[in-house]
CSV table of C-alpha atoms and ligand atoms in Angstrom, one decimal:
chain,number,residue,atom,x,y,z
A,1,MET,CA,-18.7,-12.6,27.5
A,2,SER,CA,-15.9,-11.3,29.6
A,3,VAL,CA,-16.4,-9.2,31.9
A,4,PHE,CA,-14.3,-6.4,32.8
A,5,SER,CA,-12.7,-6.5,36.6
A,6,ASN,CA,-13.2,-2.4,37.0
A,7,CYS,CA,-13.4,-1.9,40.4
A,8,SER,CA,-15.8,1.5,41.5
A,9,VAL,CA,-15.5,0.6,45.1
A,10,SER,CA,-11.2,1.1,44.7
A,11,ARG,CA,-12.5,4.2,42.5
A,12,ARG,CA,-14.6,5.6,44.9
A,13,GLU,CA,-12.2,5.6,47.4
A,14,VAL,CA,-9.7,7.6,45.2
A,15,LEU,CA,-12.1,10.3,44.8
A,16,ARG,CA,-12.7,10.6,47.9
A,17,ALA,CA,-9.5,10.7,49.7
A,18,GLY,CA,-7.3,12.0,47.4
A,19,THR,CA,-7.6,13.7,44.2
A,20,ALA,CA,-8.3,17.1,45.1
A,21,LEU,CA,-5.2,17.0,47.0
A,22,ALA,CA,-3.8,15.6,43.7
A,23,VAL,CA,-5.2,17.9,41.6
A,24,THR,CA,-4.1,20.7,42.9
A,25,ARG,CA,-0.8,19.9,43.2
A,26,LEU,CA,-0.4,19.2,39.9
A,27,VAL,CA,-2.2,22.2,38.5
A,28,LEU,CA,0.6,23.9,40.1
A,29,LYS,CA,3.5,22.9,38.7
A,30,PRO,CA,4.9,24.9,35.8
A,31,SER,CA,3.1,23.3,32.5
A,32,PRO,CA,4.1,20.7,30.3
A,33,GLY,CA,7.3,19.1,30.4
A,34,LEU,CA,10.2,19.3,29.0
A,35,ALA,CA,11.7,17.3,31.6
A,36,THR,CA,15.5,16.6,31.4
A,37,PRO,CA,16.7,16.1,28.1
A,38,ALA,CA,17.4,12.4,27.9
A,39,SER,CA,19.8,11.0,24.5
A,40,ALA,CA,21.6,8.2,26.3
A,41,TYR,CA,18.9,5.7,27.9
A,42,LYS,CA,19.0,2.0,29.2
A,43,LEU,CA,16.3,-0.8,28.9
A,44,SER,CA,16.2,-4.2,30.1
A,45,PRO,CA,13.5,-6.3,29.2
A,46,GLY,CA,13.2,-8.9,31.8
A,47,ARG,CA,10.6,-10.7,34.0
A,48,SER,CA,9.0,-8.7,36.5
A,49,ARG,CA,5.5,-8.3,38.4
A,50,ALA,CA,3.3,-5.6,37.8
A,51,ALA,CA,-0.5,-4.4,40.3
A,52,LEU,CA,-2.3,-4.4,37.1
A,53,LYS,CA,-5.6,-4.5,40.0
A,54,GLY,CA,-4.2,-1.9,41.9
A,55,GLU,CA,-2.3,-1.6,45.4
A,56,LYS,CA,-5.1,-4.5,46.5
A,57,GLY,CA,-5.2,-6.7,43.9
A,58,PRO,CA,-2.7,-9.8,43.5
A,59,THR,CA,0.3,-8.9,41.5
A,60,THR,CA,0.6,-10.6,38.3
A,61,GLU,CA,3.9,-11.5,36.9
A,62,VAL,CA,4.7,-10.2,33.7
A,63,TRP,CA,7.8,-9.3,31.0
A,64,ALA,CA,8.8,-6.0,31.1
A,65,TYR,CA,11.5,-3.1,30.9
A,66,ASP,CA,13.4,-1.9,33.4
A,67,GLY,CA,10.7,-4.3,35.8
A,68,SER,CA,7.7,-1.8,35.1
A,69,VAL,CA,4.3,-1.7,33.3
A,70,PRO,CA,4.3,0.1,31.0
A,71,GLY,CA,8.1,0.3,30.3
A,72,PRO,CA,10.1,3.8,31.0
A,73,GLU,CA,9.0,6.6,29.3
A,74,ILE,CA,11.1,7.7,26.9
A,75,ARG,CA,11.4,11.1,26.2
A,76,LEU,CA,13.9,12.1,23.5
A,77,ARG,CA,14.4,15.8,21.5
A,78,GLN,CA,13.3,16.5,17.4
A,79,GLY,CA,16.6,16.3,15.8
A,80,GLU,CA,18.8,15.3,18.7
A,81,PRO,CA,20.8,12.3,18.3
A,82,ALA,CA,19.4,8.9,20.5
A,83,ARG,CA,21.5,6.1,22.1
A,84,ILE,CA,19.2,3.3,23.8
A,85,VAL,CA,21.2,0.4,25.0
A,86,VAL,CA,18.4,-2.6,24.9
A,87,VAL,CA,20.3,-5.4,27.7
A,88,ASN,CA,18.2,-8.5,27.3
A,89,HIS,CA,17.4,-10.3,30.5
A,90,LEU,CA,14.4,-12.8,28.9
A,91,GLU,CA,15.3,-16.1,28.8
A,92,GLU,CA,14.7,-15.5,25.0
A,93,ASP,CA,16.2,-13.2,22.1
A,94,THR,CA,14.3,-10.1,21.8
A,95,THR,CA,14.5,-6.8,19.7
A,96,VAL,CA,13.3,-3.6,20.3
A,97,HIS,CA,11.3,-1.4,17.6
A,98,TRP,CA,10.6,2.2,18.1
A,99,HIS,CA,7.2,2.6,16.1
A,100,GLY,CA,6.5,5.3,13.7
A,101,ILE,CA,10.2,6.7,13.8
A,102,ARG,CA,11.9,7.0,10.3
A,103,LEU,CA,15.0,5.9,11.4
A,104,PRO,CA,17.4,4.5,9.2
A,105,ASN,CA,16.4,0.5,8.5
A,106,ALA,CA,19.3,-1.3,10.8
A,107,MET,CA,17.7,0.7,14.0
A,108,ASP,CA,14.2,-1.1,12.9
A,109,GLY,CA,14.8,-4.1,15.2
A,110,VAL,CA,12.9,-6.6,13.1
A,111,PRO,CA,15.3,-10.0,14.0
A,112,GLY,CA,17.2,-11.8,11.6
A,113,LEU,CA,16.0,-8.6,8.4
A,114,THR,CA,16.7,-5.5,10.3
A,115,GLN,CA,19.2,-6.9,12.5
A,116,PRO,CA,20.2,-10.0,14.6
A,117,PRO,CA,18.4,-10.8,17.5
A,118,ILE,CA,19.7,-10.1,20.8
A,119,LYS,CA,19.8,-13.3,22.5
A,120,PRO,CA,19.5,-13.3,26.3
A,121,GLY,CA,22.3,-12.2,28.1
A,122,GLY,CA,23.3,-10.3,25.0
A,123,SER,CA,22.9,-6.7,24.4
A,124,PHE,CA,21.9,-3.9,21.6
A,125,VAL,CA,22.9,-0.5,20.6
A,126,TYR,CA,20.0,1.8,18.8
A,127,ALA,CA,21.3,5.0,17.9
A,128,PHE,CA,19.2,7.1,15.9
A,129,THR,CA,17.7,11.1,15.7
A,130,PRO,CA,14.1,11.2,15.5
A,131,PRO,CA,13.0,13.8,12.6
A,132,ASP,CA,9.8,14.2,14.1
A,133,ALA,CA,8.2,15.1,17.0
A,134,GLY,CA,4.9,13.6,18.4
A,135,THR,CA,4.0,10.5,20.2
A,136,PHE,CA,5.3,6.8,19.5
A,137,TRP,CA,5.9,3.6,21.5
A,138,TYR,CA,8.8,0.7,21.6
A,139,HIS,CA,7.8,-2.9,21.7
A,140,PRO,CA,10.1,-6.2,20.8
A,141,HIS,CA,9.7,-7.4,17.2
A,142,ALA,CA,10.0,-11.2,18.1
A,143,ASP,CA,8.2,-14.0,19.8
A,144,SER,CA,5.6,-10.6,19.7
A,145,LEU,CA,2.5,-12.9,21.2
A,146,GLN,CA,3.8,-13.2,24.4
A,147,GLN,CA,6.2,-10.6,24.7
A,148,LEU,CA,4.0,-8.1,24.0
A,149,GLY,CA,1.3,-9.8,25.4
A,150,ARG,CA,3.0,-10.6,28.8
A,151,GLY,CA,3.9,-6.9,29.3
A,152,LEU,CA,6.6,-5.9,26.8
A,153,ALA,CA,6.0,-2.1,25.9
A,154,GLY,CA,6.5,1.5,26.5
A,155,ALA,CA,5.7,5.0,25.2
A,156,LEU,CA,8.4,7.2,23.6
A,157,ILE,CA,7.9,11.3,23.1
A,158,VAL,CA,10.0,13.5,20.8
A,159,GLU,CA,9.7,16.5,22.2
A,160,GLU,CA,8.8,19.8,20.2
A,161,ALA,CA,11.3,22.7,20.7
A,162,GLU,CA,8.1,24.6,21.1
A,163,PRO,CA,5.3,22.9,21.9
A,164,VAL,CA,1.4,24.1,21.8
A,165,GLN,CA,0.5,26.2,25.6
A,166,VAL,CA,-1.3,23.8,27.7
A,167,ASP,CA,-1.5,23.4,31.8
A,168,ARG,CA,-0.7,20.0,32.0
A,169,ASP,CA,1.4,17.4,29.1
A,170,LEU,CA,-0.9,13.6,30.0
A,171,LEU,CA,0.0,10.5,28.9
A,172,TRP,CA,-2.4,7.3,28.9
A,173,VAL,CA,-0.6,4.3,27.5
A,174,LEU,CA,-3.8,1.6,27.5
A,175,ALA,CA,-3.0,-2.1,27.2
A,176,ASP,CA,-5.5,-4.9,27.4
A,177,TRP,CA,-5.1,-8.5,29.2
A,178,ARG,CA,-6.4,-11.7,29.9
A,179,LEU,CA,-6.0,-12.3,33.3
A,180,ASP,CA,-7.1,-15.9,35.0
A,181,ALA,CA,-9.3,-16.1,37.9
A,182,ASP,CA,-5.9,-15.9,40.1
A,183,GLY,CA,-5.3,-12.6,38.4
A,184,GLN,CA,-2.0,-13.7,36.5
A,185,ILE,CA,-1.8,-13.9,32.2
A,186,ALA,CA,-3.7,-16.5,31.3
A,187,PRO,CA,-1.9,-19.4,28.3
A,188,GLY,CA,-3.0,-20.0,25.1
A,189,PHE,CA,-1.1,-17.8,23.2
A,190,GLY,CA,-1.6,-17.9,19.1
A,191,ASN,CA,-5.1,-19.6,19.1
A,192,ARG,CA,-5.5,-20.7,15.4
A,193,MET,CA,-8.7,-20.5,15.7
A,194,GLU,CA,-9.0,-17.1,17.5
A,195,ALA,CA,-6.2,-15.6,14.9
A,196,ALA,CA,-9.0,-16.7,12.3
A,197,MET,CA,-11.1,-13.8,13.9
A,198,SER,CA,-10.5,-11.2,15.9
A,199,GLY,CA,-7.7,-12.1,17.6
A,200,ARG,CA,-6.1,-12.4,21.4
A,201,VAL,CA,-8.6,-10.1,22.8
A,202,GLY,CA,-8.4,-9.8,27.0
A,203,ASN,CA,-10.6,-9.0,29.9
A,204,THR,CA,-8.3,-6.4,31.4
A,205,VAL,CA,-7.6,-2.7,30.7
A,206,THR,CA,-5.1,-1.1,32.4
A,207,LEU,CA,-3.8,2.5,32.0
A,208,ASN,CA,-0.3,2.9,32.8
A,209,GLY,CA,-0.4,-0.3,34.0
A,210,THR,CA,-3.0,-0.4,36.8
A,211,VAL,CA,-6.8,-0.9,36.0
A,212,PRO,CA,-7.9,2.5,36.3
A,213,GLY,CA,-9.8,5.2,39.1
A,214,ASP,CA,-10.8,8.4,38.0
A,215,GLN,CA,-8.7,11.1,36.5
A,216,GLY,CA,-8.6,14.0,38.5
A,217,VAL,CA,-8.8,17.3,36.8
A,218,ARG,CA,-9.7,21.4,37.4
A,219,ALA,CA,-11.9,23.2,36.1
A,220,GLY,CA,-10.9,25.6,33.5
A,221,GLU,CA,-7.5,24.0,32.8
A,222,ARG,CA,-6.1,22.9,29.1
A,223,VAL,CA,-4.3,19.2,28.9
A,224,ARG,CA,-3.1,17.5,25.9
A,225,LEU,CA,-3.9,14.0,26.3
A,226,ARG,CA,-1.5,11.4,24.7
A,227,LEU,CA,-3.6,8.3,23.8
A,228,VAL,CA,-1.2,5.2,23.1
A,229,ASN,CA,-3.3,1.7,22.3
A,230,THR,CA,-0.8,-1.2,23.3
A,231,SER,CA,-3.4,-3.9,23.0
A,232,LEU,CA,-2.3,-7.0,21.0
A,233,ALA,CA,-5.9,-7.1,19.8
A,234,ARG,CA,-7.9,-4.7,21.2
A,235,ILE,CA,-9.7,-2.1,19.2
A,236,MET,CA,-11.0,1.0,21.5
A,237,ALA,CA,-13.6,3.8,20.4
A,238,LEU,CA,-13.9,6.4,23.2
A,239,ARG,CA,-16.2,8.7,24.1
A,240,PHE,CA,-15.3,11.7,26.7
A,241,ASP,CA,-18.7,12.1,28.1
A,242,GLY,CA,-19.5,16.2,28.5
A,243,HIS,CA,-16.3,16.9,26.5
A,244,ARG,CA,-15.5,18.1,23.5
A,245,PRO,CA,-11.8,16.6,23.0
A,246,VAL,CA,-9.6,18.5,19.5
A,247,VAL,CA,-7.7,15.6,17.5
A,248,VAL,CA,-4.4,17.4,17.1
A,249,ALA,CA,-2.6,14.7,15.6
A,250,THR,CA,-2.8,11.0,15.2
A,251,ASP,CA,0.0,8.7,15.1
A,252,GLY,CA,2.3,11.7,16.4
A,253,GLN,CA,2.0,13.6,13.3
A,254,PRO,CA,0.5,16.9,13.6
A,255,CYS,CA,-3.2,17.1,11.8
A,256,ASP,CA,-4.9,19.8,11.3
A,257,PRO,CA,-7.3,20.5,14.4
A,258,HIS,CA,-10.5,18.4,14.1
A,259,GLU,CA,-13.3,17.4,16.3
A,260,PRO,CA,-13.9,13.6,15.7
A,261,ASP,CA,-17.0,12.2,14.4
A,262,GLY,CA,-19.6,11.8,16.6
A,263,GLY,CA,-17.0,12.0,19.1
A,264,ARG,CA,-15.8,9.1,18.9
A,265,LEU,CA,-12.2,8.4,19.2
A,266,LEU,CA,-11.0,4.7,17.0
A,267,LEU,CA,-7.7,3.6,18.6
A,268,GLY,CA,-7.3,0.6,16.9
A,269,PRO,CA,-3.4,-1.8,18.7
A,270,ALA,CA,0.1,0.4,17.6
A,271,MET,CA,-2.6,3.5,17.2
A,272,ARG,CA,-1.8,6.8,18.8
A,273,ILE,CA,-4.1,9.8,19.0
A,274,ASP,CA,-3.1,13.5,20.4
A,275,LEU,CA,-5.8,15.4,21.8
A,276,ILE,CA,-6.5,19.1,23.1
A,277,ILE,CA,-9.6,19.0,25.7
A,278,ASP,CA,-10.3,22.3,27.8
A,279,MET,CA,-12.2,20.6,30.9
A,280,GLU,CA,-15.6,22.5,31.1
A,281,GLY,CA,-16.8,20.7,34.0
A,282,GLU,CA,-18.4,21.7,36.8
A,283,PRO,CA,-16.4,21.7,39.7
A,284,GLY,CA,-17.3,18.5,41.0
A,285,SER,CA,-18.1,17.3,38.7
A,286,ARG,CA,-18.0,13.8,36.7
A,287,HIS,CA,-17.5,12.8,33.2
A,288,ALA,CA,-17.6,8.8,31.8
A,289,VAL,CA,-14.8,7.9,29.4
A,290,VAL,CA,-16.3,5.3,27.9
A,291,ASP,CA,-14.9,2.6,25.7
A,292,ASP,CA,-17.7,1.3,23.2
A,293,PHE,CA,-15.8,-0.5,20.1
A,294,TYR,CA,-17.5,-4.4,20.6
A,295,ASP,CA,-21.0,-4.4,20.4
A,296,GLY,CA,-22.5,-4.9,23.6
A,297,LEU,CA,-19.3,-4.7,25.4
A,298,ALA,CA,-18.9,-0.8,26.2
A,299,TYR,CA,-17.1,-0.2,30.0
A,300,GLU,CA,-16.4,2.5,31.6
A,301,LEU,CA,-12.4,3.2,31.1
A,302,THR,CA,-11.9,5.3,33.3
A,303,ALA,CA,-13.0,9.1,34.6
A,304,PHE,CA,-12.9,12.8,34.7
A,305,ALA,CA,-13.1,14.2,38.7
A,306,TYR,CA,-13.2,17.4,38.7
A,307,ALA,CA,-11.5,18.7,42.1
A,308,ALA,CA,-13.9,21.5,43.8
A,309,ASP,CA,-11.3,23.9,43.5
A,310,ALA,CA,-12.9,27.4,41.6
A,311,PRO,CA,-12.2,27.5,37.4
A,312,LEU,CA,-8.8,27.8,36.5
A,313,ARG,CA,-9.7,30.3,33.8
A,314,LYS,CA,-13.1,31.7,32.9
A,315,SER,CA,-13.2,31.0,29.8
A,316,PRO,CA,-10.9,28.3,27.6
A,317,LEU,CA,-6.9,29.4,27.2
A,318,ASP,CA,-7.1,31.7,24.3
A,319,ALA,CA,-3.7,29.9,22.9
A,320,PRO,CA,-3.9,28.0,18.8
A,321,LEU,CA,-3.8,24.1,19.0
A,322,ARG,CA,-2.5,23.5,16.0
A,323,LEU,CA,0.7,22.0,17.3
A,324,PRO,CA,4.1,22.7,14.7
A,325,ALA,CA,4.7,20.8,11.3
A,326,ASN,CA,6.6,17.7,11.0
A,327,PRO,CA,9.6,17.7,8.1
A,328,LEU,CA,7.4,15.4,6.1
A,329,PRO,CA,8.5,15.0,2.7
A,330,GLN,CA,5.0,15.6,0.9
A,331,PRO,CA,4.2,12.7,-1.7
A,332,ASP,CA,3.2,14.7,-5.3
A,333,LEU,CA,0.3,12.3,-6.1
A,334,ARG,CA,0.3,12.9,-9.9
A,335,SER,CA,4.1,11.3,-10.6
A,336,ALA,CA,3.1,8.7,-8.5
A,337,GLU,CA,4.0,4.7,-8.3
A,338,ARG,CA,0.9,3.0,-7.7
A,339,LEU,CA,0.6,-0.3,-5.9
A,340,GLU,CA,-2.3,-2.3,-4.6
A,341,LEU,CA,-2.0,-4.5,-1.3
A,342,VAL,CA,-4.8,-6.5,-1.0
A,343,LEU,CA,-6.2,-8.3,2.4
A,344,GLN,CA,-7.3,-11.7,2.3
A,345,GLY,CA,-8.2,-14.4,4.3
A,346,GLY,CA,-9.8,-15.2,8.1
A,347,MET,CA,-13.0,-17.0,9.0
A,348,MET,CA,-16.2,-15.6,7.3
A,349,SER,CA,-14.5,-14.3,3.7
A,350,GLY,CA,-15.8,-16.2,1.4
A,351,MET,CA,-13.4,-18.9,1.6
A,352,GLY,CA,-16.1,-21.4,1.7
A,353,GLY,CA,-16.2,-24.6,3.8
A,354,GLY,CA,-13.5,-25.2,3.4
A,355,MET,CA,-11.8,-22.7,6.2
A,356,MET,CA,-15.0,-23.7,8.3
A,357,GLN,CA,-13.4,-27.1,8.3
A,358,GLU,CA,-9.8,-26.6,9.7
A,359,MET,CA,-11.0,-23.8,12.0
A,360,GLY,CA,-13.2,-26.7,13.7
A,361,ALA,CA,-10.4,-29.3,13.3
A,362,MET,CA,-8.0,-27.1,14.8
A,363,SER,CA,-10.2,-24.8,17.4
A,364,GLY,CA,-7.7,-25.1,20.3
A,365,GLY,CA,-5.0,-25.8,18.3
A,366,MET,CA,-1.6,-23.2,18.1
A,367,THR,CA,-1.4,-21.4,14.9
A,368,HIS,CA,2.4,-23.0,14.5
A,369,GLY,CA,3.8,-20.6,11.4
A,370,ARG,CA,0.3,-21.5,9.7
A,371,ALA,CA,-1.2,-19.1,7.2
A,372,ILE,CA,-4.4,-18.4,7.5
A,373,TRP,CA,-4.2,-14.4,5.8
A,374,SER,CA,-2.0,-13.6,3.1
A,375,ILE,CA,-1.0,-9.7,0.9
A,376,ASN,CA,-1.4,-10.1,-2.6
A,377,GLY,CA,-2.3,-13.8,-2.2
A,378,THR,CA,1.5,-14.4,0.3
A,379,SER,CA,1.7,-15.1,3.7
A,380,MET,CA,4.5,-14.0,6.3
A,381,THR,CA,4.5,-15.7,9.2
A,382,GLY,CA,5.7,-15.0,13.0
A,383,ASP,CA,7.8,-12.0,13.7
A,384,GLY,CA,10.5,-11.6,10.8
A,385,HIS,CA,13.6,-13.9,10.3
A,386,ALA,CA,16.2,-13.5,8.0
A,387,GLY,CA,15.8,-13.8,4.4
A,388,MET,CA,11.8,-12.8,4.0
A,389,PRO,CA,11.8,-11.6,0.7
A,390,PRO,CA,9.9,-8.3,-0.9
A,391,LEU,CA,7.1,-8.4,-1.7
A,392,MET,CA,8.0,-5.2,-4.3
A,393,THR,CA,10.4,-3.3,-4.7
A,394,LEU,CA,9.6,0.9,-5.0
A,395,ALA,CA,11.9,3.6,-6.3
A,396,GLN,CA,13.6,5.0,-3.8
A,397,GLY,CA,12.6,8.8,-3.8
A,398,ARG,CA,9.7,8.5,-5.7
A,399,SER,CA,5.9,8.8,-4.5
A,400,GLN,CA,4.2,6.1,-4.1
A,401,LEU,CA,0.0,5.9,-4.5
A,402,VAL,CA,-1.2,2.6,-2.5
A,403,THR,CA,-4.8,1.3,-2.6
A,404,MET,CA,-5.1,-1.0,0.2
A,405,ARG,CA,-8.1,-3.6,0.0
A,406,ASN,CA,-9.3,-5.7,3.3
A,407,GLU,CA,-11.1,-8.2,1.7
A,408,THR,CA,-12.2,-9.9,4.9
A,409,ALA,CA,-14.6,-10.1,7.6
A,410,TRP,CA,-12.2,-8.6,9.9
A,411,TRP,CA,-11.0,-5.0,11.1
A,412,HIS,CA,-7.3,-4.9,10.5
A,413,PRO,CA,-5.0,-1.7,11.8
A,414,MET,CA,-2.0,-1.9,8.8
A,415,HIS,CA,1.4,-0.7,10.0
A,416,LEU,CA,3.9,0.2,7.8
A,417,HIS,CA,7.8,0.5,9.2
A,418,GLY,CA,10.0,3.7,8.2
A,419,PHE,CA,7.2,6.0,6.8
A,420,SER,CA,4.4,8.2,8.0
A,421,PHE,CA,2.1,8.1,5.3
A,422,ARG,CA,-0.8,10.4,4.4
A,423,VAL,CA,-4.3,9.1,3.8
A,424,ILE,CA,-5.9,10.2,1.6
A,425,GLU,CA,-9.5,8.4,0.8
A,426,ARG,CA,-11.3,6.0,2.4
A,427,ASN,CA,-14.2,4.1,0.4
A,428,GLY,CA,-13.5,7.2,-2.5
A,429,ALA,CA,-14.3,9.9,0.1
A,430,ALA,CA,-11.3,12.2,1.0
A,431,VAL,CA,-10.2,12.4,4.4
A,432,PRO,CA,-10.0,15.6,5.5
A,433,HIS,CA,-8.2,17.0,8.4
A,434,ASN,CA,-4.7,16.3,6.2
A,435,GLN,CA,-3.8,12.9,8.6
A,436,TRP,CA,-0.9,11.2,8.4
A,437,ALA,CA,-0.5,7.8,10.5
A,438,ASP,CA,1.8,4.3,10.5
A,439,THR,CA,-0.6,2.8,11.3
A,440,VAL,CA,-4.2,2.4,9.4
A,441,LEU,CA,-7.4,0.9,10.9
A,442,LEU,CA,-9.2,-0.7,8.1
A,443,ALA,CA,-13.0,-1.8,8.6
A,444,PRO,CA,-14.4,-5.0,6.8
A,445,ARG,CA,-14.1,-4.7,3.4
A,446,ASP,CA,-12.8,-0.8,3.8
A,447,THR,CA,-10.2,0.3,0.4
A,448,VAL,CA,-7.8,3.2,1.8
A,449,GLU,CA,-5.4,4.9,-0.4
A,450,LEU,CA,-2.4,6.0,1.2
A,451,ALA,CA,0.7,7.8,-0.3
A,452,PHE,CA,4.3,8.3,0.9
A,453,VAL,CA,7.9,9.5,-0.4
A,454,ALA,CA,10.4,6.5,-0.4
A,455,ASP,CA,12.8,8.2,0.9
A,456,ASN,CA,13.6,5.7,3.5
A,457,PRO,CA,16.4,2.5,2.1
A,458,GLY,CA,16.4,-0.2,3.4
A,459,ASP,CA,13.4,-3.7,3.5
A,460,TRP,CA,10.2,-2.6,5.0
A,461,MET,CA,7.5,-4.7,7.4
A,462,LEU,CA,4.4,-4.2,6.6
A,463,HIS,CA,1.6,-5.5,8.5
A,464,CYS,CA,-1.2,-5.8,10.7
A,465,HIS,CA,-0.7,-5.1,14.4
A,466,ILE,CA,-3.3,-7.1,15.4
A,467,THR,CA,-1.0,-9.2,17.0
A,468,ASP,CA,-2.2,-13.1,15.5
A,469,HIS,CA,-3.0,-11.7,12.0
A,470,GLN,CA,0.7,-10.5,12.1
A,471,THR,CA,1.7,-14.0,12.6
A,472,ALA,CA,-0.5,-15.6,11.2
A,473,GLY,CA,0.1,-14.5,7.5
A,474,LEU,CA,-1.3,-11.0,7.2
A,475,MET,CA,2.9,-9.2,7.1
A,476,THR,CA,4.7,-8.5,3.8
A,477,VAL,CA,7.7,-6.4,3.3
A,478,LEU,CA,8.5,-3.8,0.7
A,479,ARG,CA,12.0,-2.9,-0.1
A,480,VAL,CA,12.7,0.8,-1.1
A,481,GLY,CA,15.9,0.8,-3.2
A,482,ASP,CA,18.4,-1.4,-4.1
A,483,GLY,CA,18.5,-3.6,-1.5
A,484,LYS,CA,22.4,-2.7,-1.0
A,485,HIS,CA,21.5,-0.2,1.5
A,486,LYS,CA,22.7,-2.5,4.5
A,487,THR,CA,25.2,-0.1,6.6
B,1,LIG,CU1,4.2,-1.5,16.2
B,1,LIG,CU2,6.2,-4.4,13.2
B,1,LIG,O1,5.3,-2.9,14.3
B,2,LIG,CU1,-5.2,-8.0,11.6
């Protein structure tokens, strides 16, 4: 079993040493930040070192944007043009995908399919106007297993013109790493056995680039907490002991504010959740944040550590929780085109002994582009490349009603590029709270119904965001329009 290197020693030290001070300073800041408007960014992926285990641990050799893990937090304004120049300092091709942003196909960052790959030493200018405010992220779409698994990922926040009223706007970029005894990234990306199961789940979880200590909070404050899971494969199920977080957005898109079922927040790779939390604990108290997704492997991710200060206010802030709506086109279910996507493959999928035998023979082997998974019987492998034929063509402007069936024995966070879709039904039951997503998590044997308007022309990737599954065949392309969208 993997062991978590959560160091409770340094946590306690942090708590004793600096929390109270840090909290006071933070709370005194004016409410969250519409930082400097920044519509021009430069981003350089390259080799770097990161203190994943904190100041005292060994540093880890990583690949990072601008030398930092996670990459710089990019803040854009809704409806304002942005320009991001990416200069490749890696020794291999790369691209950047702006995960969840509804943008022109040519800016989507899929090598071969939407742009030529950025060569070492080369650059590419991404220019787009984000239509939706919310919590998004960016990552490479080339050699994804290694580039994402070695640290290339960052948050992209699109600010609302009129944000909800909170005392602080917090961002937790969560990442999962497989580190060896020396604290270095373990080799063995693309292991075929893992690719047929839950993917490369690691042994060290970081929050904003380091194994987390406690998070200082103050009684009575209201925080907006943006969660981003940038892991290659780790699914998380978070519980906030002693608190009642309210979900206000999923994958950046506002929903009806609601408390999650059983207080448990499922966050698969690539998914985001925006929460609003009233800090109702006692001054000086400590409350764990636990991830208990994998059976028998629950661990404390971090904790809220309350400063001793008197509560900021006596009762929770009396201000609305609902985020302003984004300009999403509403699908018309009655006139919608219907399509069905069936996910198959992997271990224990009822394919008989063949897979098992092959797994035995291949164990320890690499995927090398051979398919283990399929969508509607076809498998695209790798990261996207020139000439990928679309699985189907959708009429531009039409509403689409998609039934997605997971016939495998594994979980899959399925991501569609270029669109946000409404999650209508899960296993025949209506999904409440008006939830939209760009990445929907399917449990084994789940069937979901999704709807969106195919208003954005181009060839769009649809794939599992467990990166081993994607590269081993759980990927396809949907074409919207006549395919003559190229700009
Ligand atoms: Cu974040 Cu093609 O993915
Ligand atoms: Cu998957």
